[in-house]
Short mmCIF file of C-alpha atoms in Angstrom, two decimals:
data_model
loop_
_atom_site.label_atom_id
_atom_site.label_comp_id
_atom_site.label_asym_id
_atom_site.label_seq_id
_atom_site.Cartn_x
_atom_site.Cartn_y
_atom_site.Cartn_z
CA UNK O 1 -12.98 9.69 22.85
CA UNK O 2 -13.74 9.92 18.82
CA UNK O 3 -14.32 12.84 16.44
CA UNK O 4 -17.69 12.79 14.90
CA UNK O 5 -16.78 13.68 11.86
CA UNK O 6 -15.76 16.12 9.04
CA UNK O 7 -14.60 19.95 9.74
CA UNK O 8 -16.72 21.27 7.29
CA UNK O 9 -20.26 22.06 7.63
CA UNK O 10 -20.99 20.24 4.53
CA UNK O 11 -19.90 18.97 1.17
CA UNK O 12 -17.32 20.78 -1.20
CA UNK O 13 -20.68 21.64 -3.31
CA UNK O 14 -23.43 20.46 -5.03
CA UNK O 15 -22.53 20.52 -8.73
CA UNK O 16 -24.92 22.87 -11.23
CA UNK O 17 -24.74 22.38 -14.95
CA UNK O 18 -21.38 23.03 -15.68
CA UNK O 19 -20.63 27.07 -17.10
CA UNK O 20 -19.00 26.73 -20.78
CA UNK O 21 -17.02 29.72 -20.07
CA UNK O 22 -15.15 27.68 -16.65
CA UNK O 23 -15.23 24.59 -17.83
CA UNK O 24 -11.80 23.64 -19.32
CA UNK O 25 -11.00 20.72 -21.64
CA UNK O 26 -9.37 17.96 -19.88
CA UNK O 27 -5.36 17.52 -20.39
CA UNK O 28 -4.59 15.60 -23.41
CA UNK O 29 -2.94 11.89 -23.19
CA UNK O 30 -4.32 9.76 -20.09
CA UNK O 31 -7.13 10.76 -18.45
CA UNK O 32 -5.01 10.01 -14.98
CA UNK O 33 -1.45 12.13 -15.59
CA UNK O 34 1.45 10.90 -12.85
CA UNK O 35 1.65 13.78 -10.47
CA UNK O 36 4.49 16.45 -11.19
CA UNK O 37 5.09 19.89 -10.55
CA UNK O 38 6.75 19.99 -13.83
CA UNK O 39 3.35 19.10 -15.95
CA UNK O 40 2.56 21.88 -17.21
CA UNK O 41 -0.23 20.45 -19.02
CA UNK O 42 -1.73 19.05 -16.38
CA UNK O 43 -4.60 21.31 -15.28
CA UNK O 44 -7.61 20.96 -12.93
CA UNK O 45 -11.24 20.95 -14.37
CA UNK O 46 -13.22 24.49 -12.98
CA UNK O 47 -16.85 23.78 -12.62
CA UNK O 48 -19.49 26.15 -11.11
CA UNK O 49 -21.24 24.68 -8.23
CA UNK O 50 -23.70 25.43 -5.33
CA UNK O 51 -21.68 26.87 -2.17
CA UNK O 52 -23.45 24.98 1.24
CA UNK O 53 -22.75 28.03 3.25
CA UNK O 54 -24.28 30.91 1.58
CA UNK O 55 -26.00 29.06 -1.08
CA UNK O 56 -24.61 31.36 -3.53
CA UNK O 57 -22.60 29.92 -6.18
CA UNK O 58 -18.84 29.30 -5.90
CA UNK O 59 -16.00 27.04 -7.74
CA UNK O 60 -15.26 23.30 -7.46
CA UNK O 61 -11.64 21.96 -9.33
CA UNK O 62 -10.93 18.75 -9.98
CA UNK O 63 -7.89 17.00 -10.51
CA UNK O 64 -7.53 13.62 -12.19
CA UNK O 65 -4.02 12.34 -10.53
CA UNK O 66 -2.30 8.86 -10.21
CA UNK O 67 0.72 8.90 -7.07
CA UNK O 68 3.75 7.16 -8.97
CA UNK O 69 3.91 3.08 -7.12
CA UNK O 70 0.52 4.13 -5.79
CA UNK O 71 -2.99 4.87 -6.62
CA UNK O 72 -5.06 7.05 -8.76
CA UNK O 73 -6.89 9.90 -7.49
CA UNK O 74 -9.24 12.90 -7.19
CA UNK O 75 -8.31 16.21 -5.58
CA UNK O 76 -11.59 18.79 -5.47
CA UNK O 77 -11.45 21.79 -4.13
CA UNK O 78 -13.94 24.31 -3.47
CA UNK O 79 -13.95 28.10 -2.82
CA UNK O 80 -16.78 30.61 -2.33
CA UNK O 81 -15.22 34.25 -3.51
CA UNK O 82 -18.77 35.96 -1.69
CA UNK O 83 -18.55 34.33 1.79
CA UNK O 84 -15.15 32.98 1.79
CA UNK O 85 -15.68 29.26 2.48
CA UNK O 86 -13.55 26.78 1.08
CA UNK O 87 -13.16 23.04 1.37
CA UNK O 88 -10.48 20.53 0.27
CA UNK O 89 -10.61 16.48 -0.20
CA UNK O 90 -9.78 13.53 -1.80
CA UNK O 91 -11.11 10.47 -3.61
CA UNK O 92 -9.80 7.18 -4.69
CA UNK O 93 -10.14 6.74 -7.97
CA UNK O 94 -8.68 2.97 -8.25
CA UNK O 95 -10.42 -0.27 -7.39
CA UNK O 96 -10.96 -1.54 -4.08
CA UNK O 97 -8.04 -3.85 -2.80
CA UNK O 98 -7.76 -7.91 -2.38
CA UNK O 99 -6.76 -6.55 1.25
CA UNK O 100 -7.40 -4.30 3.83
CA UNK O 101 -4.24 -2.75 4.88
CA UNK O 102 -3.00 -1.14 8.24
CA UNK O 103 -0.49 1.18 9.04
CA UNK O 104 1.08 1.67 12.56
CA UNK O 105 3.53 4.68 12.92
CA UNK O 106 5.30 5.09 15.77
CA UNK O 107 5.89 9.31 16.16
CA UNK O 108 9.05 9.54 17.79
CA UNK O 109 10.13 13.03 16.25
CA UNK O 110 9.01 16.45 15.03
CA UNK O 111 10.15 15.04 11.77
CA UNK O 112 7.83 12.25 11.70
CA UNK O 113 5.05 15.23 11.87
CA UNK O 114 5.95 15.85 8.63
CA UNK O 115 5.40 12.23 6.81
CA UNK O 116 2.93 12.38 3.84
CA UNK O 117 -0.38 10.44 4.38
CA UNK O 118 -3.34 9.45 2.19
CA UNK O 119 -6.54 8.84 4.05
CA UNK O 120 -9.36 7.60 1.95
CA UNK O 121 -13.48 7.96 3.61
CA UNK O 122 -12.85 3.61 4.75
CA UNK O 123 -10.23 4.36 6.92
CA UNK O 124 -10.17 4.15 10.40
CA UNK O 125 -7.67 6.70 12.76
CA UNK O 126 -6.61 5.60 16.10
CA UNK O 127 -4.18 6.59 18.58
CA UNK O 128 -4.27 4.23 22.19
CA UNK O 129 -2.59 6.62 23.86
CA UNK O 130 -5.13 9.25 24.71
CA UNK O 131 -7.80 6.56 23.54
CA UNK O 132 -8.66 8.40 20.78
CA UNK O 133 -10.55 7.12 17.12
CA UNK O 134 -11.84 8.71 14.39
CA UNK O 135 -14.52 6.22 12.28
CA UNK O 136 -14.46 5.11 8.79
CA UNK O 137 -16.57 7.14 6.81
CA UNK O 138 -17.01 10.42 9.21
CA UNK O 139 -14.44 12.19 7.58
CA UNK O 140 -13.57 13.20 3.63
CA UNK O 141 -10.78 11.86 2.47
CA UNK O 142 -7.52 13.56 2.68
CA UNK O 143 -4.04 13.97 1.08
CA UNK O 144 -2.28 15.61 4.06
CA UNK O 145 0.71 14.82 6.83
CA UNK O 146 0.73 13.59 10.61
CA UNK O 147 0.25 16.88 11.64
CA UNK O 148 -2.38 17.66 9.43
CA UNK O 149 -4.69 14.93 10.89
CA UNK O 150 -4.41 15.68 14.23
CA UNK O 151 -5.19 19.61 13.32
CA UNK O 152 -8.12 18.55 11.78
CA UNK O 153 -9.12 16.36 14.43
CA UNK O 154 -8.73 19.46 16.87
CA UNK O 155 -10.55 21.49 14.60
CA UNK O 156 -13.74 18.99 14.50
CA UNK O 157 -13.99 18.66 18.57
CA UNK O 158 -14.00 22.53 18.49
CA UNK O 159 -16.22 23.63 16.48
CA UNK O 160 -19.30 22.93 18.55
CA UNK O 161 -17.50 24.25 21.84
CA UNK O 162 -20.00 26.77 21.96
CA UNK O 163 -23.01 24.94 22.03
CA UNK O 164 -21.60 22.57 24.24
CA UNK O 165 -20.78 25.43 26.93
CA UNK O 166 -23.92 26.50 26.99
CA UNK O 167 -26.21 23.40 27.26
CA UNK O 168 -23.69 21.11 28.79
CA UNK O 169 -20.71 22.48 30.30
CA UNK O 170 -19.16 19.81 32.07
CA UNK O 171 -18.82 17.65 28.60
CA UNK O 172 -17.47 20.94 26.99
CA UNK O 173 -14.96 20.67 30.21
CA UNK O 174 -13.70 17.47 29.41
CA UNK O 175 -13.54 17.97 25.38
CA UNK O 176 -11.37 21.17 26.23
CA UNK O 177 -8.92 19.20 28.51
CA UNK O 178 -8.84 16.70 25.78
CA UNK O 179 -7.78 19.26 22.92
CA UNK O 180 -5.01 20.38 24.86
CA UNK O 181 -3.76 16.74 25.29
CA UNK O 182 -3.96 16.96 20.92
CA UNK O 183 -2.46 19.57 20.80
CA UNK O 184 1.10 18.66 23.15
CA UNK O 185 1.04 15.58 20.24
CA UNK O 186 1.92 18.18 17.76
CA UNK O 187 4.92 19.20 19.34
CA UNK O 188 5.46 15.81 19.98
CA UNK O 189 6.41 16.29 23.66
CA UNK O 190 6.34 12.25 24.17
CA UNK O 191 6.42 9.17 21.53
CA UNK O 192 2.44 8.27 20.60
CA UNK O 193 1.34 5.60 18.00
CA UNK O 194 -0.54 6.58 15.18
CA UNK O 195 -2.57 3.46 13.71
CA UNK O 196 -4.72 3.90 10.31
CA UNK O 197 -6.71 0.73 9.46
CA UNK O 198 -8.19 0.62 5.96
CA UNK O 199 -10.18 -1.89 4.93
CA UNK O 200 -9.96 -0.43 1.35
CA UNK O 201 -6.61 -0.97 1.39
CA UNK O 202 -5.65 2.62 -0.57
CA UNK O 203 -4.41 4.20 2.18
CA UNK O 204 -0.77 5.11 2.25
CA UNK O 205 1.57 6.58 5.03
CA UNK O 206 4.92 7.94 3.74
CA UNK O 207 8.29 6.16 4.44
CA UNK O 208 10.86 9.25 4.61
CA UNK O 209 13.84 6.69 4.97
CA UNK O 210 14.05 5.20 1.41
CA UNK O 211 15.25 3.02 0.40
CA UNK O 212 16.60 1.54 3.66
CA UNK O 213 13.81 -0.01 6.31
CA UNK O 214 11.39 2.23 8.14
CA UNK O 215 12.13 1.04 11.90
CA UNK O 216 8.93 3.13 13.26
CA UNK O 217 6.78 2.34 10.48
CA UNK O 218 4.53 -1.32 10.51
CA UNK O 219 2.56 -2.48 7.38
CA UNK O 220 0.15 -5.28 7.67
CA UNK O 221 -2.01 -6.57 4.91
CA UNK O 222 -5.18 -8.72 6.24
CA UNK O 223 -7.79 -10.46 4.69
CA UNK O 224 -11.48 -8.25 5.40
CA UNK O 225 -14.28 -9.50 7.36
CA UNK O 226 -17.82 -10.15 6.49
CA UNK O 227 -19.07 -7.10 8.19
CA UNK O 228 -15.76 -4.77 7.00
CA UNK O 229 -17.09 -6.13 2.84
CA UNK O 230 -20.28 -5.29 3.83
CA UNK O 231 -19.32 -1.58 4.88
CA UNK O 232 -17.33 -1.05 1.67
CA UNK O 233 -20.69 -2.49 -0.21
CA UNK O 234 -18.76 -5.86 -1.94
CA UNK O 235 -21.09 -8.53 -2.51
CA UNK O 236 -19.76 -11.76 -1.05
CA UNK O 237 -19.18 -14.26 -3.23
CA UNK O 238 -21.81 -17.33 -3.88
CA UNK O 239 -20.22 -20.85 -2.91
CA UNK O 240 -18.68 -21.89 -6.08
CA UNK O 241 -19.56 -25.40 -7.66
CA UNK O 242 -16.81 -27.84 -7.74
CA UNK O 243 -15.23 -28.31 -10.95
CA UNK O 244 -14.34 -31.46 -12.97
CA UNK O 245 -10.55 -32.08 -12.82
CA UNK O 246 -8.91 -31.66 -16.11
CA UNK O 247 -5.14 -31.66 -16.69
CA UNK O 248 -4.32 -27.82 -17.17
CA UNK O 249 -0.56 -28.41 -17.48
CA UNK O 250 0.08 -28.32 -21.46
CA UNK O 251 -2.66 -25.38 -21.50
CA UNK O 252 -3.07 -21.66 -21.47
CA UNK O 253 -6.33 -20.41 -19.91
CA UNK O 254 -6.79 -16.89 -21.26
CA UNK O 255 -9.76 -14.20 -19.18
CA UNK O 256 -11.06 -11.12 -19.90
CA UNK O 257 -9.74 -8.38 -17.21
CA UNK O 258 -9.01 -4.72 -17.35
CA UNK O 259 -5.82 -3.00 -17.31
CA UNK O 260 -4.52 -1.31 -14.43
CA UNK O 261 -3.21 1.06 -15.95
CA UNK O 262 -6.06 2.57 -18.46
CA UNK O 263 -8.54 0.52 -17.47
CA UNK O 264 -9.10 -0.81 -20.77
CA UNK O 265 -10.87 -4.58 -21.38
CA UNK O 266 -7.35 -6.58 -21.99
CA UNK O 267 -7.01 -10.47 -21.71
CA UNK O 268 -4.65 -12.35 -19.18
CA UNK O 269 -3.19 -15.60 -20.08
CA UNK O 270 -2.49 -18.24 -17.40
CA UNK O 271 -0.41 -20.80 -17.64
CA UNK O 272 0.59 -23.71 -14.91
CA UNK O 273 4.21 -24.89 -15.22
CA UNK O 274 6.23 -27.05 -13.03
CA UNK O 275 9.80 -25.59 -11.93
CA UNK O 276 12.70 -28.19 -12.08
CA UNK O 277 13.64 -29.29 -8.27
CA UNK O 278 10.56 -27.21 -6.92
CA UNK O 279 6.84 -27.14 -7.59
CA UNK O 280 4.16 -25.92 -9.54
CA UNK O 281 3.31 -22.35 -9.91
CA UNK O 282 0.76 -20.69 -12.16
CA UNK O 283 2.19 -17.44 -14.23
CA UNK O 284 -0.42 -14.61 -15.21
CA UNK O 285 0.19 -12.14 -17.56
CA UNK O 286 -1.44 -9.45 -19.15
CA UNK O 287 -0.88 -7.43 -22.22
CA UNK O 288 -3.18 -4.40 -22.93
CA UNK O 289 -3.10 -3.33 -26.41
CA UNK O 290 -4.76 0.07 -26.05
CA UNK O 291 -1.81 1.35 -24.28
CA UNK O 292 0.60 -1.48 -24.20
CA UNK O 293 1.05 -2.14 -20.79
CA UNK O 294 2.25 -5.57 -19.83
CA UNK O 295 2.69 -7.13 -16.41
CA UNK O 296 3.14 -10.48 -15.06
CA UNK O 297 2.26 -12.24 -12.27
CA UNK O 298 3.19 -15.70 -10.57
CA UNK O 299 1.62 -17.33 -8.11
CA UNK O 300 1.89 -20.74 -5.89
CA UNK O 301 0.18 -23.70 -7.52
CA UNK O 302 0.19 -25.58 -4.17
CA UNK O 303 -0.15 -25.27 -0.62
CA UNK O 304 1.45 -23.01 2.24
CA UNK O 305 4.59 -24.79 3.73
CA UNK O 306 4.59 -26.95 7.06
CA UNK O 307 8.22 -24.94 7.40
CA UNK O 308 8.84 -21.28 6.42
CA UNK O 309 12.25 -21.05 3.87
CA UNK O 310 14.84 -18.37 4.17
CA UNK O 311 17.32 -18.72 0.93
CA UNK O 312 21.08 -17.26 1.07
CA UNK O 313 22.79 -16.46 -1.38
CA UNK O 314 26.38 -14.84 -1.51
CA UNK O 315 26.53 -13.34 -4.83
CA UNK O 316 30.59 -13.53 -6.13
CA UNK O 317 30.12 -13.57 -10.08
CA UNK O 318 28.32 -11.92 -12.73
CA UNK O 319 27.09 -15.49 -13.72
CA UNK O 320 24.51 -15.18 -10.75
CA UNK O 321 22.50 -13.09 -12.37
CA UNK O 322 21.31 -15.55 -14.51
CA UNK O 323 19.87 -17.37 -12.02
CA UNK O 324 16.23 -18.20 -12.30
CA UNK O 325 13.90 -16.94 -9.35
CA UNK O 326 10.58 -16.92 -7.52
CA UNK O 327 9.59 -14.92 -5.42
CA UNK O 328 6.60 -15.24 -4.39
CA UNK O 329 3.95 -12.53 -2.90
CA UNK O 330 4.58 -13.44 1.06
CA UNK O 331 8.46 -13.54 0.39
CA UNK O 332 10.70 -10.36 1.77
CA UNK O 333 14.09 -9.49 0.35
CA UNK O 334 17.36 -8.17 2.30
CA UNK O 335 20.68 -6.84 1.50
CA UNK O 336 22.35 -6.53 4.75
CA UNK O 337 25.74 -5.26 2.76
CA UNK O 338 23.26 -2.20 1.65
CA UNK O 339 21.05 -1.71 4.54
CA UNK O 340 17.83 -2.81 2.48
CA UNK O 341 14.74 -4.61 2.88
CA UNK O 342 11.94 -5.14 1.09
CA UNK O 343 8.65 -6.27 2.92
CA UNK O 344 6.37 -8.80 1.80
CA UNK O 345 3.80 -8.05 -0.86
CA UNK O 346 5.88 -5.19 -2.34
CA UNK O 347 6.31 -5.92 -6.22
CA UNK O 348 4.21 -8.85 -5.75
CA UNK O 349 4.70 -11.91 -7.00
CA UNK O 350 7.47 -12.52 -9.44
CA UNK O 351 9.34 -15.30 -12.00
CA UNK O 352 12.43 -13.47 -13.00
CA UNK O 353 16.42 -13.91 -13.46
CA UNK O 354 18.10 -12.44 -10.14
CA UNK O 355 19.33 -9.24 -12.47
CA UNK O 356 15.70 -8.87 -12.99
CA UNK O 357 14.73 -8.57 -9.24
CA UNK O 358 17.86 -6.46 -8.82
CA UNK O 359 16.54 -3.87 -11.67
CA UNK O 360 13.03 -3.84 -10.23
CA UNK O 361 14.03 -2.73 -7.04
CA UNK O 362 16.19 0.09 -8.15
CA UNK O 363 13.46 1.47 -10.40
CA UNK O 364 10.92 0.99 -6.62
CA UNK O 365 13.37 3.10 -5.12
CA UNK O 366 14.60 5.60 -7.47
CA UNK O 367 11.20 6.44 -8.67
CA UNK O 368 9.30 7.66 -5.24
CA UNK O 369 7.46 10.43 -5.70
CA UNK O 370 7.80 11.01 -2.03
CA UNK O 371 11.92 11.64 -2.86
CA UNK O 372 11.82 13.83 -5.85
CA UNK O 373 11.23 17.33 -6.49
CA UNK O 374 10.25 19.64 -3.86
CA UNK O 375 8.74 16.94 -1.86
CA UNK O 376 12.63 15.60 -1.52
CA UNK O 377 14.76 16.74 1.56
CA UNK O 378 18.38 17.66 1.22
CA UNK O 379 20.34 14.27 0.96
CA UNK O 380 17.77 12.07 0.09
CA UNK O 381 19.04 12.29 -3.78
CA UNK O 382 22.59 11.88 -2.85
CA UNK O 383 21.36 8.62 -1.15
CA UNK O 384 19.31 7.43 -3.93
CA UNK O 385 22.01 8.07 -6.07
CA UNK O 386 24.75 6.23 -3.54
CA UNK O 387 22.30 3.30 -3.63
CA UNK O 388 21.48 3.25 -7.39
CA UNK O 389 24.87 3.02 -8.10
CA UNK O 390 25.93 0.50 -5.87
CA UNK O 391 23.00 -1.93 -7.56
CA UNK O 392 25.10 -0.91 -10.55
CA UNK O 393 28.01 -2.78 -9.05
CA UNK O 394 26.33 -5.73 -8.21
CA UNK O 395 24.67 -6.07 -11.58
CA UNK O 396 27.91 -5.69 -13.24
CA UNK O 397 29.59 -8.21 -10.43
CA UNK O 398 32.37 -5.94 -8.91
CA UNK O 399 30.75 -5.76 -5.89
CA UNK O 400 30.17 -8.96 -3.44
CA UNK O 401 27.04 -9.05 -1.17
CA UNK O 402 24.25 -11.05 0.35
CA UNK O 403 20.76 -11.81 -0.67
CA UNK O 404 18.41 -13.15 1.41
CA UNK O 405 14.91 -14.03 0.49
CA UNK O 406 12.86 -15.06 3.34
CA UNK O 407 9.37 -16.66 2.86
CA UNK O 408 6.99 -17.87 5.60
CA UNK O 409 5.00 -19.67 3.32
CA UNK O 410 7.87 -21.34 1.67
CA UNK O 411 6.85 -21.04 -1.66
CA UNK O 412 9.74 -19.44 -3.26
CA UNK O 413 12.95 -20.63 -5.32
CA UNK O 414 16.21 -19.66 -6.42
CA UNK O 415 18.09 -21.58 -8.87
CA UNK O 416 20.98 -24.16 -7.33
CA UNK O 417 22.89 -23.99 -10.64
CA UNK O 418 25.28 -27.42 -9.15
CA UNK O 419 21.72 -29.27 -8.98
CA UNK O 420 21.26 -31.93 -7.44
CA UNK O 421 24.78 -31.29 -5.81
CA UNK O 422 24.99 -28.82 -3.04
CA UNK O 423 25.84 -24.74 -4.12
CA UNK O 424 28.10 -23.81 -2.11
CA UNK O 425 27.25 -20.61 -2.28
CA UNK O 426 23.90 -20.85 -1.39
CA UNK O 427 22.42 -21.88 1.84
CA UNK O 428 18.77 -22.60 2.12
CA UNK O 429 17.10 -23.11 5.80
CA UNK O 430 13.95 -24.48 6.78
CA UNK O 431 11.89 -22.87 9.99
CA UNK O 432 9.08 -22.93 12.45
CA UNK O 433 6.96 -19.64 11.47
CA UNK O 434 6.61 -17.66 14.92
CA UNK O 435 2.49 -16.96 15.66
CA UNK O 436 3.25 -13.33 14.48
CA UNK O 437 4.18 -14.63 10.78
CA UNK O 438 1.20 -17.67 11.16
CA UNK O 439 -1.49 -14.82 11.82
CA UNK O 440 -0.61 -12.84 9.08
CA UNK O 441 -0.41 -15.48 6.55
CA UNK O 442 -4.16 -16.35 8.35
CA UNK O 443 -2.82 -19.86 9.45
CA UNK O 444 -3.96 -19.21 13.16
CA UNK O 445 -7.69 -19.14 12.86
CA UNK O 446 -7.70 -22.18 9.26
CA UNK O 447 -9.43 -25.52 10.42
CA UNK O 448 -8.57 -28.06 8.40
CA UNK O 449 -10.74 -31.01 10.20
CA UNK O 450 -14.46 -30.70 11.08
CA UNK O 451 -14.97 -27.69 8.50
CA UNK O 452 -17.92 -29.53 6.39
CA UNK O 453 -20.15 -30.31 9.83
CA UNK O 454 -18.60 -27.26 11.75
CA UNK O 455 -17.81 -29.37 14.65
CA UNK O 456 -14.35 -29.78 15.69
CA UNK O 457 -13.70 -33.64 16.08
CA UNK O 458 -13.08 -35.63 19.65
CA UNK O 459 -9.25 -35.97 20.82
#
């Protein structure tokens, strides 16, 4: 079963030459403002467009918006004041993504009804229970909750109910049996799985639970097919030429880019350096100088691991914190003594001290726009605060705990500050990645023999 498509009967209008007396000046400072209730300043654009109903003319508003850890994006709205109509959606405003991402929520609760979703026009709605999907690009997108899909999902099999009863009864039958099975999911009388694949990658599904784990809440990054860059209408890229080797190692490449943050032309500087008792990586970073936004990167100047590394370290000093570290994109970090984990390919890829890690994940969690405000629920502040403080302690080293960075790809590094002797504090294991952790790294389907005549070779 699948919904067609959008619950309107068309777009949110057809824009006319914009009135002088609605249109308002845009907000000063960024042209994308951080969402807040408490902005003031931040006001929505008013233009006078064509209304698809009556054909009279009604009011589009647009908001310029970034999500704090997020995206930017666009929220129009249009309202007819003669016939009533109104319509509501939402636009991605940022780049397309390296990766396609995919989230997979397990509802459990009435609560879980509640969780905050972003659902771009790529994304793809699915629930295997009732064997339900909604396509990419037959529905706006949306800034709305769990609920909130499935309503509109009810409202889109329902609105041609009439026609259906009259030319073809026994399908309208079967669509009405099927709303009612929609609309038990709302009250959530039994667990369902909620699955949004978007090959965009800008979607976003809330995690109420910060910043501990999300137990009914999966995020997997993939790498998009032909036909999926295709859809999203990305060229794919020419076979490149094979380059003369040269010795990059005492030199810093420097690119033209734009920064994410204004989207201004900026320059990123690249550099390859070898790490004592490790292995090269290559460190990108970029400095804008229209709004002075800097941001580094570090990648893995060789190749994925035969043996995935999970690092220990039982942190009993404030000396630790000087520790150098890499951690690299695939690598996930746990506190067991807090209750934390952070999944792979949050905060990217990083060469910091181990304070530095530390500080960057208490400004991740203490900064979600999902748990401040009037979006918060009661006790989610006192829990932030509990936490925040507690990363206080271990900065300052009056608190003992373990960190444990675990990479599948094994390309990440804390400093053994007894090198080459043994730290005692420190344990480092080597281990056989599970299929699970090979397929997501895209290990399972790489041939590395036969791949120039595309025959795999005799045994």
């Amino acid at each position: 079963m699948s919904a067609s498509g959008a619950v309107e009967p068309g777009p949110p209008g057809v824009a006319a030459a914009p009135s002088p007396t609605t249109a308002l000046a845009p907000a000063p400072g960024r042209l994308f403002r951080p969402i807040s209730a408490e902005d003031e300043e931040q006001q929505p654009t008013e233009i006078e467009s064509l209304c698809m109903n009556c054909y009279r003319n009604g009011m589009t508003r647009l908001l310029l918006t970034k999500i704090p850890f997020f995206r930017e994006i666009i929220v129009s709205s249009f309202s007819c004041e003669h016939c009533g109509w109104n319509n509501t959606e939402i636009q991605s405003a940022g780049r397309i993504q390296d990766q396609g991402v995919c989230y997979t929520l397990r509802v459990r609760a009435p609560e879980d009804m509640n969780r905050e979703i972003v659902k771009t026009d790529s994304a793809t709605i699915r629930i295997p229970e009732l064997e339900f999907e909604i396509p990419a690009f037959s529905q706006k997108g949306a800034l709305t909750t769990v609920e909130g899909l499935i309503s509109r999902a009810i409202s889109a099999l329902e609105q041609d109910q009439p026609t259906r009863r009259a030319n073809k009864e026994a399908i309208a039958e079967r669509i009405d049996e099927f709303i009612v099975k929609l609309k038990k999911l709302k009250h959530v009388a039994s667990p369902f799985t909620l699955i949004i694949d978007d090959p965009s990658g800008n979607s976003f599904v809330e995690n109420p639970h910060v910043p501990r784990k999300d137990d009914a809440l999966l995020i997997t990054h993939y790498n998009r097919t032909p036909q999926q860059e295709e859809m999203l209408g990305l060229q794919a890229e020419a076979p490149e030429k094979k380059p003369e080797e040269e010795d990059l190692r005492n030199e810093v490449l420097q690119f033209d880019t734009n920064c994410p943050e204004c989207n201004a032309p900026a320059k990123t500087n690249m550099k390859l350096v070898q790490i004592p008792h490790f292995k090269e990586v290559i460190i990108m970073a970029t400095n804008c100088e229209n709004c002075g936004h800097r941001t580094n990167e570090v990648k893995s100047g060789g190749a994925v691991e035969p043996l995935g590394t999970r690092i220990s370290l039982h942190i009993t000093d404030p000396s630790d914190m000087t520790r150098d570290l890499l951690k690299s994109e695939t690598c996930s970090v746990e506190i067991p003594e807090l209750e934390f984990e952070l999944g792979m390919a949050v905060l990217g890829g990083k060469f910091t001290t181990l304070e530095g890690l530390l500080k960057d994940i208490r400004e991740l969690v203490t900064k979600n726009p999902f748990t401040l405000g009037d979006s918060s629920s009661p006790g989610q502040m006192e829990k932030l605060q509990e936490f925040s403080q507690k990363l206080d302690q271990i900065l300052e080293g009056k608190m003992k705990v373990h960190l444990i960075m675990n990479d599948p790809a094994g390309n990440s590094y804390l400093q053994n500050v007894y090198a080459p002797e043994d730290d005692p504090e420190m344990k480092v294991e080597r281990y056989k990645r599970t299929f699970d952790q090979n397929e997501e790294l895209g290990l399972n389907d790489m041939r590395t023999e036969g791949y120039e005549t595309g025959l795999v070779p005799q045994r």
